[in-house]
Coordinates of C-alpha atoms in Angstrom, one line a residue:
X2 CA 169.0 63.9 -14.2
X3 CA 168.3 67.5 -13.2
X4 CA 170.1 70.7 -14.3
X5 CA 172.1 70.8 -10.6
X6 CA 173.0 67.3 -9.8
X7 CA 176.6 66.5 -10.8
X8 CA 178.1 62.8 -11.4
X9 CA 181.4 63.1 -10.2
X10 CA 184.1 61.7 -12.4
X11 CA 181.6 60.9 -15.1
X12 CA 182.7 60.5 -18.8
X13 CA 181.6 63.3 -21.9
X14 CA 182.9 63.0 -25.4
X15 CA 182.4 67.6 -24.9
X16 CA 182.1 70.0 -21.9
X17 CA 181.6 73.1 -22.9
X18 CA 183.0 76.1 -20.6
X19 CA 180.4 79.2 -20.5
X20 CA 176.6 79.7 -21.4
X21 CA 176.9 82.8 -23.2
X22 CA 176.6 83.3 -27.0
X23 CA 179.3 80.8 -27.5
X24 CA 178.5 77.9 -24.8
X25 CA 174.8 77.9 -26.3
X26 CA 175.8 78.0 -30.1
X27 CA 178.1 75.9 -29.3
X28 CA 175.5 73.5 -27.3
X29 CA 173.1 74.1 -30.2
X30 CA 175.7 72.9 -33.0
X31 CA 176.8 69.8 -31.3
X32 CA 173.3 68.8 -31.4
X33 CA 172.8 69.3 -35.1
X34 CA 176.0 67.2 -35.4
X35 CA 174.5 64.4 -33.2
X36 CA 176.1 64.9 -30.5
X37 CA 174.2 65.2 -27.8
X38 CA 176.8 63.4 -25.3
X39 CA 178.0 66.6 -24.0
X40 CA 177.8 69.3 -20.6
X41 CA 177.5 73.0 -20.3
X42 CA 179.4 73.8 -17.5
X43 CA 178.0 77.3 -16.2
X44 CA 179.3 79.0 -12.5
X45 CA 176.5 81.4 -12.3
X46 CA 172.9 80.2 -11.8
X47 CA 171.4 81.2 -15.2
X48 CA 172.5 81.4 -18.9
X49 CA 173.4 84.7 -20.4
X50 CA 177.2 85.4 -20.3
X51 CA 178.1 88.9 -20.1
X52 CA 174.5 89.7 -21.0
X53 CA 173.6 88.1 -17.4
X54 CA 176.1 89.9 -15.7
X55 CA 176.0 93.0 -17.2
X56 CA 172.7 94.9 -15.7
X57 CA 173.4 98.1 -15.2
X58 CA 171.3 100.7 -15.9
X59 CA 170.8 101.9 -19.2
X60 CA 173.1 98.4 -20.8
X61 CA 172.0 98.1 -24.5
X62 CA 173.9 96.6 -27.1
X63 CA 175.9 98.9 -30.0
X64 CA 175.0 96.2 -32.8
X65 CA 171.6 95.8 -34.9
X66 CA 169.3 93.7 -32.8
X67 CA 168.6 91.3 -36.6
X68 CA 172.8 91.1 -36.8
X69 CA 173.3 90.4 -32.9
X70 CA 171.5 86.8 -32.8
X71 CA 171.9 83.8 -34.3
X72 CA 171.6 83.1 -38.2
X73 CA 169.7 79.7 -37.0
X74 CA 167.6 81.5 -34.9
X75 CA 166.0 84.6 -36.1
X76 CA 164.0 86.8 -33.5
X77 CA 161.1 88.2 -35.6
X78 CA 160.0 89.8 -32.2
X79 CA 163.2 92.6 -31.4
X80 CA 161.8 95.3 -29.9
X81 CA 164.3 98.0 -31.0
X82 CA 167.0 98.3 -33.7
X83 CA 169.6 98.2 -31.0
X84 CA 168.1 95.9 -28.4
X85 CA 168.3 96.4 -24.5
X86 CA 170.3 93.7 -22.0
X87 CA 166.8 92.7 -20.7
X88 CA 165.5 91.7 -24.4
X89 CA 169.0 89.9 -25.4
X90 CA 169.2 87.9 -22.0
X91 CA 165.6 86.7 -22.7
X92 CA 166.1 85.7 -26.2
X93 CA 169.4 83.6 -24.9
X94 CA 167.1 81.8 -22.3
X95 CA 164.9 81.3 -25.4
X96 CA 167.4 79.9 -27.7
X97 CA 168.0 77.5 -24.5
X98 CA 164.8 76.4 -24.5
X99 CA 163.6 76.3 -28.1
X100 CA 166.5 74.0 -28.8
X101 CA 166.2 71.7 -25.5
X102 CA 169.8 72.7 -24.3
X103 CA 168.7 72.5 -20.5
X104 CA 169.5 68.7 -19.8
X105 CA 173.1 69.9 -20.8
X106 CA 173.4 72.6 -18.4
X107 CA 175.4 72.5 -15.2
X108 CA 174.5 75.4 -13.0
X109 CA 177.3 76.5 -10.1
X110 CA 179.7 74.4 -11.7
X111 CA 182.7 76.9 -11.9
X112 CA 186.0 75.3 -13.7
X113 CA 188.7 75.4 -11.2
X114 CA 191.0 73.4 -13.7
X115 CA 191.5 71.6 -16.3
X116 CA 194.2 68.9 -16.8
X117 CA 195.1 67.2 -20.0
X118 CA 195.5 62.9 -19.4
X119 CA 198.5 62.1 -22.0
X120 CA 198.0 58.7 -21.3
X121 CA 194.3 58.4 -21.8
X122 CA 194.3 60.9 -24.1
X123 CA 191.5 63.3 -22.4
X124 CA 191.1 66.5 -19.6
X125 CA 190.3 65.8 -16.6
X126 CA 188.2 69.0 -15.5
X127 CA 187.7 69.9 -12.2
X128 CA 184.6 72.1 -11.4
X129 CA 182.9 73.2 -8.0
X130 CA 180.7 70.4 -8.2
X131 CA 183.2 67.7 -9.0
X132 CA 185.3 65.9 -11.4
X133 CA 184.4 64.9 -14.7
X134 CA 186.5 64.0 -17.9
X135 CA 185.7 64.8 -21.7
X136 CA 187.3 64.1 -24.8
X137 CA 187.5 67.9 -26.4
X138 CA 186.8 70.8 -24.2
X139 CA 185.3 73.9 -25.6
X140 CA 186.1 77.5 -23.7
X141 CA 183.3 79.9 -24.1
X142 CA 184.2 82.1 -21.4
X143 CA 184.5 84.9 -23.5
X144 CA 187.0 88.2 -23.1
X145 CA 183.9 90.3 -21.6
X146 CA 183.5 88.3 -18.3
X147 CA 186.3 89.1 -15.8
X148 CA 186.1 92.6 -15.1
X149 CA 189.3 94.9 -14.4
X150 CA 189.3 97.2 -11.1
X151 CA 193.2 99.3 -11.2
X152 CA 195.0 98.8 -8.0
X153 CA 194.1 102.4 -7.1
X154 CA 196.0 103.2 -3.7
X155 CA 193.9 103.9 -0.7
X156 CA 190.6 102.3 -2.2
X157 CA 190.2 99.6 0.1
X158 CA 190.0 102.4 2.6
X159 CA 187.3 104.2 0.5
X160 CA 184.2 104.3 3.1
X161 CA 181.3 104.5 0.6
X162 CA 180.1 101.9 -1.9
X163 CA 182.6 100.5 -4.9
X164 CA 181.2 98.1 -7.4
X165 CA 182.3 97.4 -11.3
X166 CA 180.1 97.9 -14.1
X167 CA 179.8 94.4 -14.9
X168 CA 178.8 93.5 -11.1
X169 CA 176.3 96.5 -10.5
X170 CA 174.6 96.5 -7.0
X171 CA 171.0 97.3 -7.1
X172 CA 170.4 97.1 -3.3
X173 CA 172.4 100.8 -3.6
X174 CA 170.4 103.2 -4.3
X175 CA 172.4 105.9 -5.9
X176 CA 169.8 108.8 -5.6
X177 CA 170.7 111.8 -3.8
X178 CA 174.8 110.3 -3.8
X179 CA 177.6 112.2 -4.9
X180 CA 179.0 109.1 -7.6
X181 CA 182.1 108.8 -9.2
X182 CA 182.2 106.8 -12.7
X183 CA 185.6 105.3 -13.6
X184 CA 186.2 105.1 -17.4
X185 CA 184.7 106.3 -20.4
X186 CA 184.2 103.2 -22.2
X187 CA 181.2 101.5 -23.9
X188 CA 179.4 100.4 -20.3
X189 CA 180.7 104.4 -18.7
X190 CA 178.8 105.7 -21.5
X191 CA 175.6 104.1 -21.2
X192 CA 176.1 104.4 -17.5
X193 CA 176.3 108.4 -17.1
X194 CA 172.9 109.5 -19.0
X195 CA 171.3 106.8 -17.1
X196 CA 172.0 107.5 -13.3
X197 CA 173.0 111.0 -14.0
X198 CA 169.5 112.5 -13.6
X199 CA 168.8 110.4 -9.9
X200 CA 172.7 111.9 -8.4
X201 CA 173.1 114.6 -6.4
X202 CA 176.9 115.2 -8.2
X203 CA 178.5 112.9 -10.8
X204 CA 181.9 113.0 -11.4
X205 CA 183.5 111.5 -14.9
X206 CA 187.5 110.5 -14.5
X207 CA 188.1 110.0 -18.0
X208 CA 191.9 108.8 -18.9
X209 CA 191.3 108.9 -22.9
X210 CA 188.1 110.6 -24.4
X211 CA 185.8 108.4 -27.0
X212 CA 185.0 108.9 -30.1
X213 CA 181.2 109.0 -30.1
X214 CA 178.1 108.7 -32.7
X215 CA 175.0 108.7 -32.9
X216 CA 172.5 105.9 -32.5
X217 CA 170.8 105.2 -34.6
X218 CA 167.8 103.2 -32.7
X219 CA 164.5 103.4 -32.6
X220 CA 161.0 100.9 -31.9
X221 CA 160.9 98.8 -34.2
X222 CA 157.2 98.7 -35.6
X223 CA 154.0 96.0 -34.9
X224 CA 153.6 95.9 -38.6
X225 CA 158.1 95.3 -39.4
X226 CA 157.6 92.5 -36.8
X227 CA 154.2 90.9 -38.0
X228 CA 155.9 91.2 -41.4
X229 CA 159.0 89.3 -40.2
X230 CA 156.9 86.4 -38.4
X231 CA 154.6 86.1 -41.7
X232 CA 157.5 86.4 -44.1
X233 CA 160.7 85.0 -42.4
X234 CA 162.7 85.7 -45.6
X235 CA 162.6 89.1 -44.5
X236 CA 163.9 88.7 -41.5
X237 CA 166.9 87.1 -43.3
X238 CA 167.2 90.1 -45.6
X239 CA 167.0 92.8 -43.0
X240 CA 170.3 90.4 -41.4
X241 CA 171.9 90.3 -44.8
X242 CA 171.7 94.1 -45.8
X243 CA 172.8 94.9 -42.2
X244 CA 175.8 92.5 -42.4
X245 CA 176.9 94.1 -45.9
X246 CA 177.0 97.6 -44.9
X247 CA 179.6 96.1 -42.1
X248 CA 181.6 94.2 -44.8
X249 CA 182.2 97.2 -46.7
X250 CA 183.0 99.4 -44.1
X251 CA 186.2 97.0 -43.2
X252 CA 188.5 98.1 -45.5
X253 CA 188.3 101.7 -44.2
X254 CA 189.4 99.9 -41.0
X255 CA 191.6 97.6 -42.0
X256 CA 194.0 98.9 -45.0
X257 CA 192.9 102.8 -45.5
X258 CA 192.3 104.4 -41.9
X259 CA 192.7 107.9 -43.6
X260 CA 189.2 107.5 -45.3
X261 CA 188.2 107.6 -41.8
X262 CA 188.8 111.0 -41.6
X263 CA 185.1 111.8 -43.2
X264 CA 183.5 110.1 -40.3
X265 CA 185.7 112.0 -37.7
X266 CA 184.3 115.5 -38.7
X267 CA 180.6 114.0 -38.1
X268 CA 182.0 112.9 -34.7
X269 CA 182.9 116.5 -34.0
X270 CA 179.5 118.0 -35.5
X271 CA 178.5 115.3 -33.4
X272 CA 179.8 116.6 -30.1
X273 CA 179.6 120.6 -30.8
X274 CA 175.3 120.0 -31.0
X275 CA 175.2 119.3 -27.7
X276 CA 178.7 120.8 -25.8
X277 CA 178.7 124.2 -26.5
X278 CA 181.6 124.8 -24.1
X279 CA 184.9 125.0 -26.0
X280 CA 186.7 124.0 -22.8
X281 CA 184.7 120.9 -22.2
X282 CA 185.2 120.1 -26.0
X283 CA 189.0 119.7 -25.7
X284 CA 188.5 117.6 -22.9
X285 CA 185.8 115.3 -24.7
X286 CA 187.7 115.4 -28.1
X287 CA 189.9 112.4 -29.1
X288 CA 193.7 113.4 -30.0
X289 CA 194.2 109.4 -32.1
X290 CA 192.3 108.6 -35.1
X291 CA 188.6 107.0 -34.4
X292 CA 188.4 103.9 -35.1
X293 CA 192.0 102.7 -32.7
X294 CA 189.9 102.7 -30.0
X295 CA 186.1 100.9 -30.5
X296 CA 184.0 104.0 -32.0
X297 CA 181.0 104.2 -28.9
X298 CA 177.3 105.0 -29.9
X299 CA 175.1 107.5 -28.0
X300 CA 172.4 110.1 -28.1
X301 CA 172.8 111.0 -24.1
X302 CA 176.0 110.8 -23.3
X303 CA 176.9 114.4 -24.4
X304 CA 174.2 115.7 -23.3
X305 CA 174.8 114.8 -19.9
X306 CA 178.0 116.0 -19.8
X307 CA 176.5 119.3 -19.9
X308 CA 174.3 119.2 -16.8
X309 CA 175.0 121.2 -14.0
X310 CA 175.4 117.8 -11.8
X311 CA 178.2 116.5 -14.2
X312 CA 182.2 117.4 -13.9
X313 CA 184.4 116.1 -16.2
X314 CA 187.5 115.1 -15.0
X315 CA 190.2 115.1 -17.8
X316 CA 192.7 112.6 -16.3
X317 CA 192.2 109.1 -14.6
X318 CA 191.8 108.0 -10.9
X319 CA 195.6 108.2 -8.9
X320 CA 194.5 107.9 -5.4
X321 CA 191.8 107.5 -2.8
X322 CA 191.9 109.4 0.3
X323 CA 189.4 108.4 2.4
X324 CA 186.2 109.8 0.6
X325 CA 188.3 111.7 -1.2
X326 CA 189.5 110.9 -5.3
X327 CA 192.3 112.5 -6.4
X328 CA 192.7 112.5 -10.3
X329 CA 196.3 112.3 -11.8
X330 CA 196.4 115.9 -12.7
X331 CA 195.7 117.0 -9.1
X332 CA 191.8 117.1 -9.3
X333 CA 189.8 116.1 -6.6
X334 CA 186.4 115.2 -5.9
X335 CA 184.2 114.0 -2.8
X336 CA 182.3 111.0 -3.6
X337 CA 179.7 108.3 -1.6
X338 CA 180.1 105.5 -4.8
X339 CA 182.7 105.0 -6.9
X340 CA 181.3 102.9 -10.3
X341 CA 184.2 101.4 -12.2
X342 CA 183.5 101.3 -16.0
X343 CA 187.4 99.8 -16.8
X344 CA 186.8 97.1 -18.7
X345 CA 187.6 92.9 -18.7
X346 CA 190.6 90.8 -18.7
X347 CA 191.0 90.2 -22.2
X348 CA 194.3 89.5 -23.0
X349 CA 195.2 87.6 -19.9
X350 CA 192.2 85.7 -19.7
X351 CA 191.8 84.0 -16.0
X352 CA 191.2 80.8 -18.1
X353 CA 194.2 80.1 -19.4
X354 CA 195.5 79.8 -15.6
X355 CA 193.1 77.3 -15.1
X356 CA 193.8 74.9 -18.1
X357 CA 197.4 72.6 -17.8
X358 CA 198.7 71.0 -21.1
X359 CA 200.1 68.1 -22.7
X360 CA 203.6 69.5 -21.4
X361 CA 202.1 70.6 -18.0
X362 CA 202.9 74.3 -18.3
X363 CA 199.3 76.4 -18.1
X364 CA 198.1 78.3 -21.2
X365 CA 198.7 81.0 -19.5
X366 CA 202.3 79.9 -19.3
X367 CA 202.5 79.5 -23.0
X368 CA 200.7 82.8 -23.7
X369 CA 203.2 84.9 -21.4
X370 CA 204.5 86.7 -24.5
X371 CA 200.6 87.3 -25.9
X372 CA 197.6 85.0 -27.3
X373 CA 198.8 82.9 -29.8
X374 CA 196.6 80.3 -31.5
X375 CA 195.6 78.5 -34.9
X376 CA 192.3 80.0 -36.8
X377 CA 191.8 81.7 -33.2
X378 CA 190.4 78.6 -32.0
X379 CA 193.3 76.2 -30.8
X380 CA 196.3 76.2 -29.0
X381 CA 199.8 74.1 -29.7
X382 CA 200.2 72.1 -26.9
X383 CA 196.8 71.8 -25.9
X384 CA 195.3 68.9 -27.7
X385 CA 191.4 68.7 -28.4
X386 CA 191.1 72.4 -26.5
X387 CA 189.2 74.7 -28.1
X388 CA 188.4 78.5 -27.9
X389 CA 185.2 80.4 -29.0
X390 CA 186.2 84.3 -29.2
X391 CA 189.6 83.1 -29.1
X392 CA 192.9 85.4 -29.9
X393 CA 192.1 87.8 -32.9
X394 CA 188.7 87.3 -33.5
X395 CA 187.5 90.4 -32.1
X396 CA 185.5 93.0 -34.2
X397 CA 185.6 96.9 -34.3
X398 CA 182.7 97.6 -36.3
X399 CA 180.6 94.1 -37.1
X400 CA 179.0 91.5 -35.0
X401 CA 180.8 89.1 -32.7
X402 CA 178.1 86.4 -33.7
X403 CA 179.1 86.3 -37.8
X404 CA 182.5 85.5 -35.6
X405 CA 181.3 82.7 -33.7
X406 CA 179.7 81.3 -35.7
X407 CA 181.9 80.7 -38.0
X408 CA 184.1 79.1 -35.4
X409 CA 181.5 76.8 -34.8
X410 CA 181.6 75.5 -38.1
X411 CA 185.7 74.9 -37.2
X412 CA 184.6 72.9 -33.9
X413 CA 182.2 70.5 -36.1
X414 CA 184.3 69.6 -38.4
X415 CA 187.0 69.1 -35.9
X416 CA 184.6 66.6 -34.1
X417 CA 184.1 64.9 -38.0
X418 CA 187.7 64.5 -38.0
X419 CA 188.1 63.3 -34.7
X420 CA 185.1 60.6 -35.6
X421 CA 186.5 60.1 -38.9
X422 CA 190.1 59.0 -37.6
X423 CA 188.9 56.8 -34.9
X424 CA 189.3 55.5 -31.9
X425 CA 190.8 57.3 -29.1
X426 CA 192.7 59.8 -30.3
X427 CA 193.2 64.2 -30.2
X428 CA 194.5 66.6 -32.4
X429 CA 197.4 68.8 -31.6
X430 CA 197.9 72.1 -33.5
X431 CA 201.2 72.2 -34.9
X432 CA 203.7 74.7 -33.6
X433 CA 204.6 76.0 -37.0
X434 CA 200.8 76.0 -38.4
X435 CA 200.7 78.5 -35.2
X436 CA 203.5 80.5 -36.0
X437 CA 202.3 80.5 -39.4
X438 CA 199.0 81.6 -39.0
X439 CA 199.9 84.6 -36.0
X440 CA 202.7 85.9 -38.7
X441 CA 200.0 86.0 -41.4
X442 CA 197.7 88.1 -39.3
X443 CA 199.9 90.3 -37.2
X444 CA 201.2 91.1 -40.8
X445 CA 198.0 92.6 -41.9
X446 CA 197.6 93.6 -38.8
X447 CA 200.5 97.0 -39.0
X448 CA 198.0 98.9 -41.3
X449 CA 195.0 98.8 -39.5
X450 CA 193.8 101.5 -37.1
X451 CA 194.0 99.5 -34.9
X452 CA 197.8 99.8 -35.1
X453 CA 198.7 102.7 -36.1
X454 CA 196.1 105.1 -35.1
X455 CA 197.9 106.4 -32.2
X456 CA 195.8 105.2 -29.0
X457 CA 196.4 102.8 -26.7
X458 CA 193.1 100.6 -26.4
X459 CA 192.4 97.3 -24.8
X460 CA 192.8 95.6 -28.0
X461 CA 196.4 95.2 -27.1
X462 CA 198.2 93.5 -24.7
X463 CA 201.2 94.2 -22.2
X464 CA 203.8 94.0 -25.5
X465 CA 201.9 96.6 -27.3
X466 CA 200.5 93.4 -29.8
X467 CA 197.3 93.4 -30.9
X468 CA 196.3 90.0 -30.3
X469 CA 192.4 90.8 -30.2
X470 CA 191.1 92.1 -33.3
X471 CA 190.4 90.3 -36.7
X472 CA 192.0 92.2 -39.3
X473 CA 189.8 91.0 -42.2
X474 CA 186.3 90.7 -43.2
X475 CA 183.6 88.2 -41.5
X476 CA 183.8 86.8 -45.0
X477 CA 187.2 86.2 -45.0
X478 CA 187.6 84.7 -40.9
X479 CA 184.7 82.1 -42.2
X480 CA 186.3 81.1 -45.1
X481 CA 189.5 80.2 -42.8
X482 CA 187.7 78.3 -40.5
X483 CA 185.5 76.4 -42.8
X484 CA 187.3 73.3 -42.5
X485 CA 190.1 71.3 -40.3
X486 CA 192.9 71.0 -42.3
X487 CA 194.7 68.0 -40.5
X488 CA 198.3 69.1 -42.0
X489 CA 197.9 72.1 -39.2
X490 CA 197.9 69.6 -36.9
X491 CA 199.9 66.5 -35.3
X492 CA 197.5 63.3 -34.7
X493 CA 198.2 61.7 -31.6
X494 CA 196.7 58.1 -30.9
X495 CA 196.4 56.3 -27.1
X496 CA 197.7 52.6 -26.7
X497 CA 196.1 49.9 -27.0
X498 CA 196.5 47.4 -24.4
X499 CA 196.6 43.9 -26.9
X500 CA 197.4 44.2 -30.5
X501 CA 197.5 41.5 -33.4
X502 CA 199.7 42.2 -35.8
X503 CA 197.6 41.4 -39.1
X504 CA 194.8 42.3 -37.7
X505 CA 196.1 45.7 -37.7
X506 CA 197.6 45.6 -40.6
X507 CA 194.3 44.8 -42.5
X508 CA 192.9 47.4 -40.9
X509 CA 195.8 50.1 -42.1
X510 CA 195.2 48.5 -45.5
X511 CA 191.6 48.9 -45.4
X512 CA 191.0 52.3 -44.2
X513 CA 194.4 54.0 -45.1
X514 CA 194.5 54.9 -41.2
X515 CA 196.5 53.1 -38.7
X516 CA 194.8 51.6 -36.2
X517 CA 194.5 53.2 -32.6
X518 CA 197.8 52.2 -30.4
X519 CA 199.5 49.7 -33.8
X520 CA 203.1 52.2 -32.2
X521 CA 202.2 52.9 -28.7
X522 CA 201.4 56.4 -28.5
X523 CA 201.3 57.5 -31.9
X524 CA 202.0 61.0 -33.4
X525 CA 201.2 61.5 -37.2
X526 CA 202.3 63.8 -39.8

């Protein structure tokens, strides 16, 4: 069977949502645990995730090339400390490849929804190319991969060119344009030192100014990567010793945001190198501690503030009229392209509209009052559903693969207690392990920067909760997720249509585990 064809109504014991980091570690680990009976259902035409989508110019990545990959695959090969989309896309079609994950991948097959069969005991998941069922679904959709335009009034009527920075057009050609970049987040910053010397006039509407560092990037060396192919224990330790400095950093994050104080003043130093202007230094400096909103890294985006091309505009977009922008202070500015840089839906995923539970109410539905889930991976309600970058697993200064994977390790040993149980049967997270677990970590959560370091970031949601960020260590979130502890969770078992009653019986005796359907639909302690 090819990579496009589609068996309608065809039976998997996983179908995996996304082909990003998570859908392929997640493809990759259910083959190291035998299981090989699964789908990747992709909508776009190619692996990659937000690293496919996001191609604007100048997109690099903010963590270490060695810490952003996989542990179980090393790329001796990076390029650059901090690697480039183009380099990170390829090694994703190469982790595809290298472990023969192509047979599993549905191409164009967009989930419209998911239902779950209480009878049967399995979703029923409806994509554009059909209908297919599957024991356990896995959602790697990711919080980076629905972008976020603001209603702005008039826009529609805007006559020039409008695109987001996570759908870039390159049939525009932005040379000799007056463009407008909306934001100043991690894609805005990247974008303005990029395009800034082709426009004729850029103008920045900036709502909240960054806090910004420098990168510290550079080529990484022939003789670093010969040594890393040669000696692949290197490769580990370069990983490791990047990963530590992280771990230690955390608690500055986490339980002492005023030692982050020290690293604010270098921010400032930071800025005053290249914006001499004391006027366009209030606008560009941050009035909340660094750290409440994610800390950005660049050598050119200060810099190009200062060009002659460049106005900053110290307030967001209000209103459009006709070419027109019109800041909320009053400000206004002509412009041929408006580039939004605002970000993704990540606390209303578009996902959980699409999935319908055990008590027919979307996850969306259960989530109106903010993500809630157990080990950030599943969801009361929602048997044998399971999320990769689920609620609080987000990271502010470490790398969102340490995270995943360690969520992996959760989903495999789900799958060995779903195998170990037998028969037909799913796992349902108990609503009290839930509110356990979310009281535990909101908890910790009140002294982090996060929390209380007076911004207002997309780490939280509509309630003001922070239902994104981790507030622990990478140690710590894999130690939690290590293994499925089966008390968390209600065991519920499909009928059986004939049943002999000592045959059942011997089989209770036997294994200590009732035998699928011996009470109808069964639910376990």
């Amino acid at each position: 069977m090819t990579e496009q064809e589609h068996v309608p109504h065809e039976h998997v014991r996983v179908a995996v949502i996304g082909s990003g980091f998570g859908g392929l570690g997640a493809a990759v680990r259910l083959r190291k645990e035998g299981v090989t009976d699964f789908v990747v259902l992709e909508r776009a035409d190619s692996v990659g995730g937000t690293w496919r989508d996001n191609s604007y110019p100048g997109c690099a990545c903010d963590v270490p090339s060695h810490l952003y990959s996989f542990s179980f695959a090393p790329n001796p090969d990076w390029p650059r400390a901090f690697s480039g989309q183009e380099h990170i896309r390829a090694y994703l079609e190469h982790v595809t490849d290298v472990f023969g994950l192509r047979p599993h991948l549905r191409f164009g097959a967009e989930v419209h929804r998911t239902r779950w069969d209480g009878e049967r005991l399995r979703w029923e998941v409806e994509t554009s190319c059909g209908t297919l069922t599957a024991d356990v679904v896995v959602s790697a959709t990711g919080p980076l991969s629905d972008p976020k335009i603001p209603a702005v009034p008039g826009i529609k009527d805007f006559p020039g060119e409008i695109f987001h920075s996570a759908r870039w057009n390159h049939d525009y050609d932005l040379r000799g344009k007056r463009v407008a970049v909306v934001g100043t987040g991690a894609s805005a910053i990247q974008i303005v030192p990029a395009v800034q010397p082709d426009v004729a006039r850029l103008t920045l509407f900036q709502r909240t100014p960054p806090w910004v560092l420098p990168r510290a990037d550079r080529a990484i060396s022939g003789a670093e990567r010969r040594l890393h192919r040669r000696l692949p224990f290197t490769t580990r330790l370069r990983r490791g010793a990047l990963w530590g400095i992280r771990e230690l950093q955390v608690q500055a994050f986490t339980k002492h945001p005023g030692q982050l104080g020290l690293i604010e003043r270098f921010a400032r130093r930071n800025m005053a190198k290249s914006v001499k202007d004391p006027a366009l230094r209030a606008k560009l400096t941050p009035d909340y501690r660094i750290g409440c909103k994610r800390i950005l890294l660049s050598n050119t985006y200060y810099p190009a503030l200062v060009c002659p091309n460049v106005e900053v505009v110290a307030s967001g977009l209000s209103e459009v009229r006709g070419s027109t922008l019109v800041a909320a202070d009053g400000t206004t500015a002509e412009a041929d392209a408006i580039v939004f840089g605002t970000g993704f839906h990540v606390t209303d995923l578009p996902i959980a509209n699409r999935v319908v539970g055990a008590d027919g109410r979307t996850l969306a539905e259960s989530w109106k009052d903010g993500m809630r889930s157990l080990r950030g991976a599943t969801a009361s309600g929602f048997p044998n559903w399971m999320t990769i970058i689920g609620p609080n697993t987000g990271l502010g200064n470490s790398s969102m693969i340490l995270m995943i994977e360690s969520q992996l390790n959760y989903l495999a040993d789900y799958l060995r207690k779903l195998d170990a149980l037998g028969g037909r049967v799913a796992l349902d997270p108990r609503a009290d392990a839930v509110d356990a677990w979310n009281t535990k970590v909101q908890e910790r959560m009140k002294r982090t920067v996060w929390n209380t370091g007076g911004c207002d970031s997309w780490y939280l949601d509509a309630n003001g909760r922070n239902t994104t960020v981790w507030p622990g260590t990478t140690s710590e979130f894999r130690a939690a997720t290590r293994r499925v502890d089966l008390g968390e969770y209600e065991v519920l078992r499909a009928p059986r249509p004939t049943a002999h009653p000592l045959t059942d019986t011997a089989a209770t005796a036997a294994t200590g585990v009732p035998a699928p359907g011996t009470a109808g639909t069964e639910v376990e302690a």
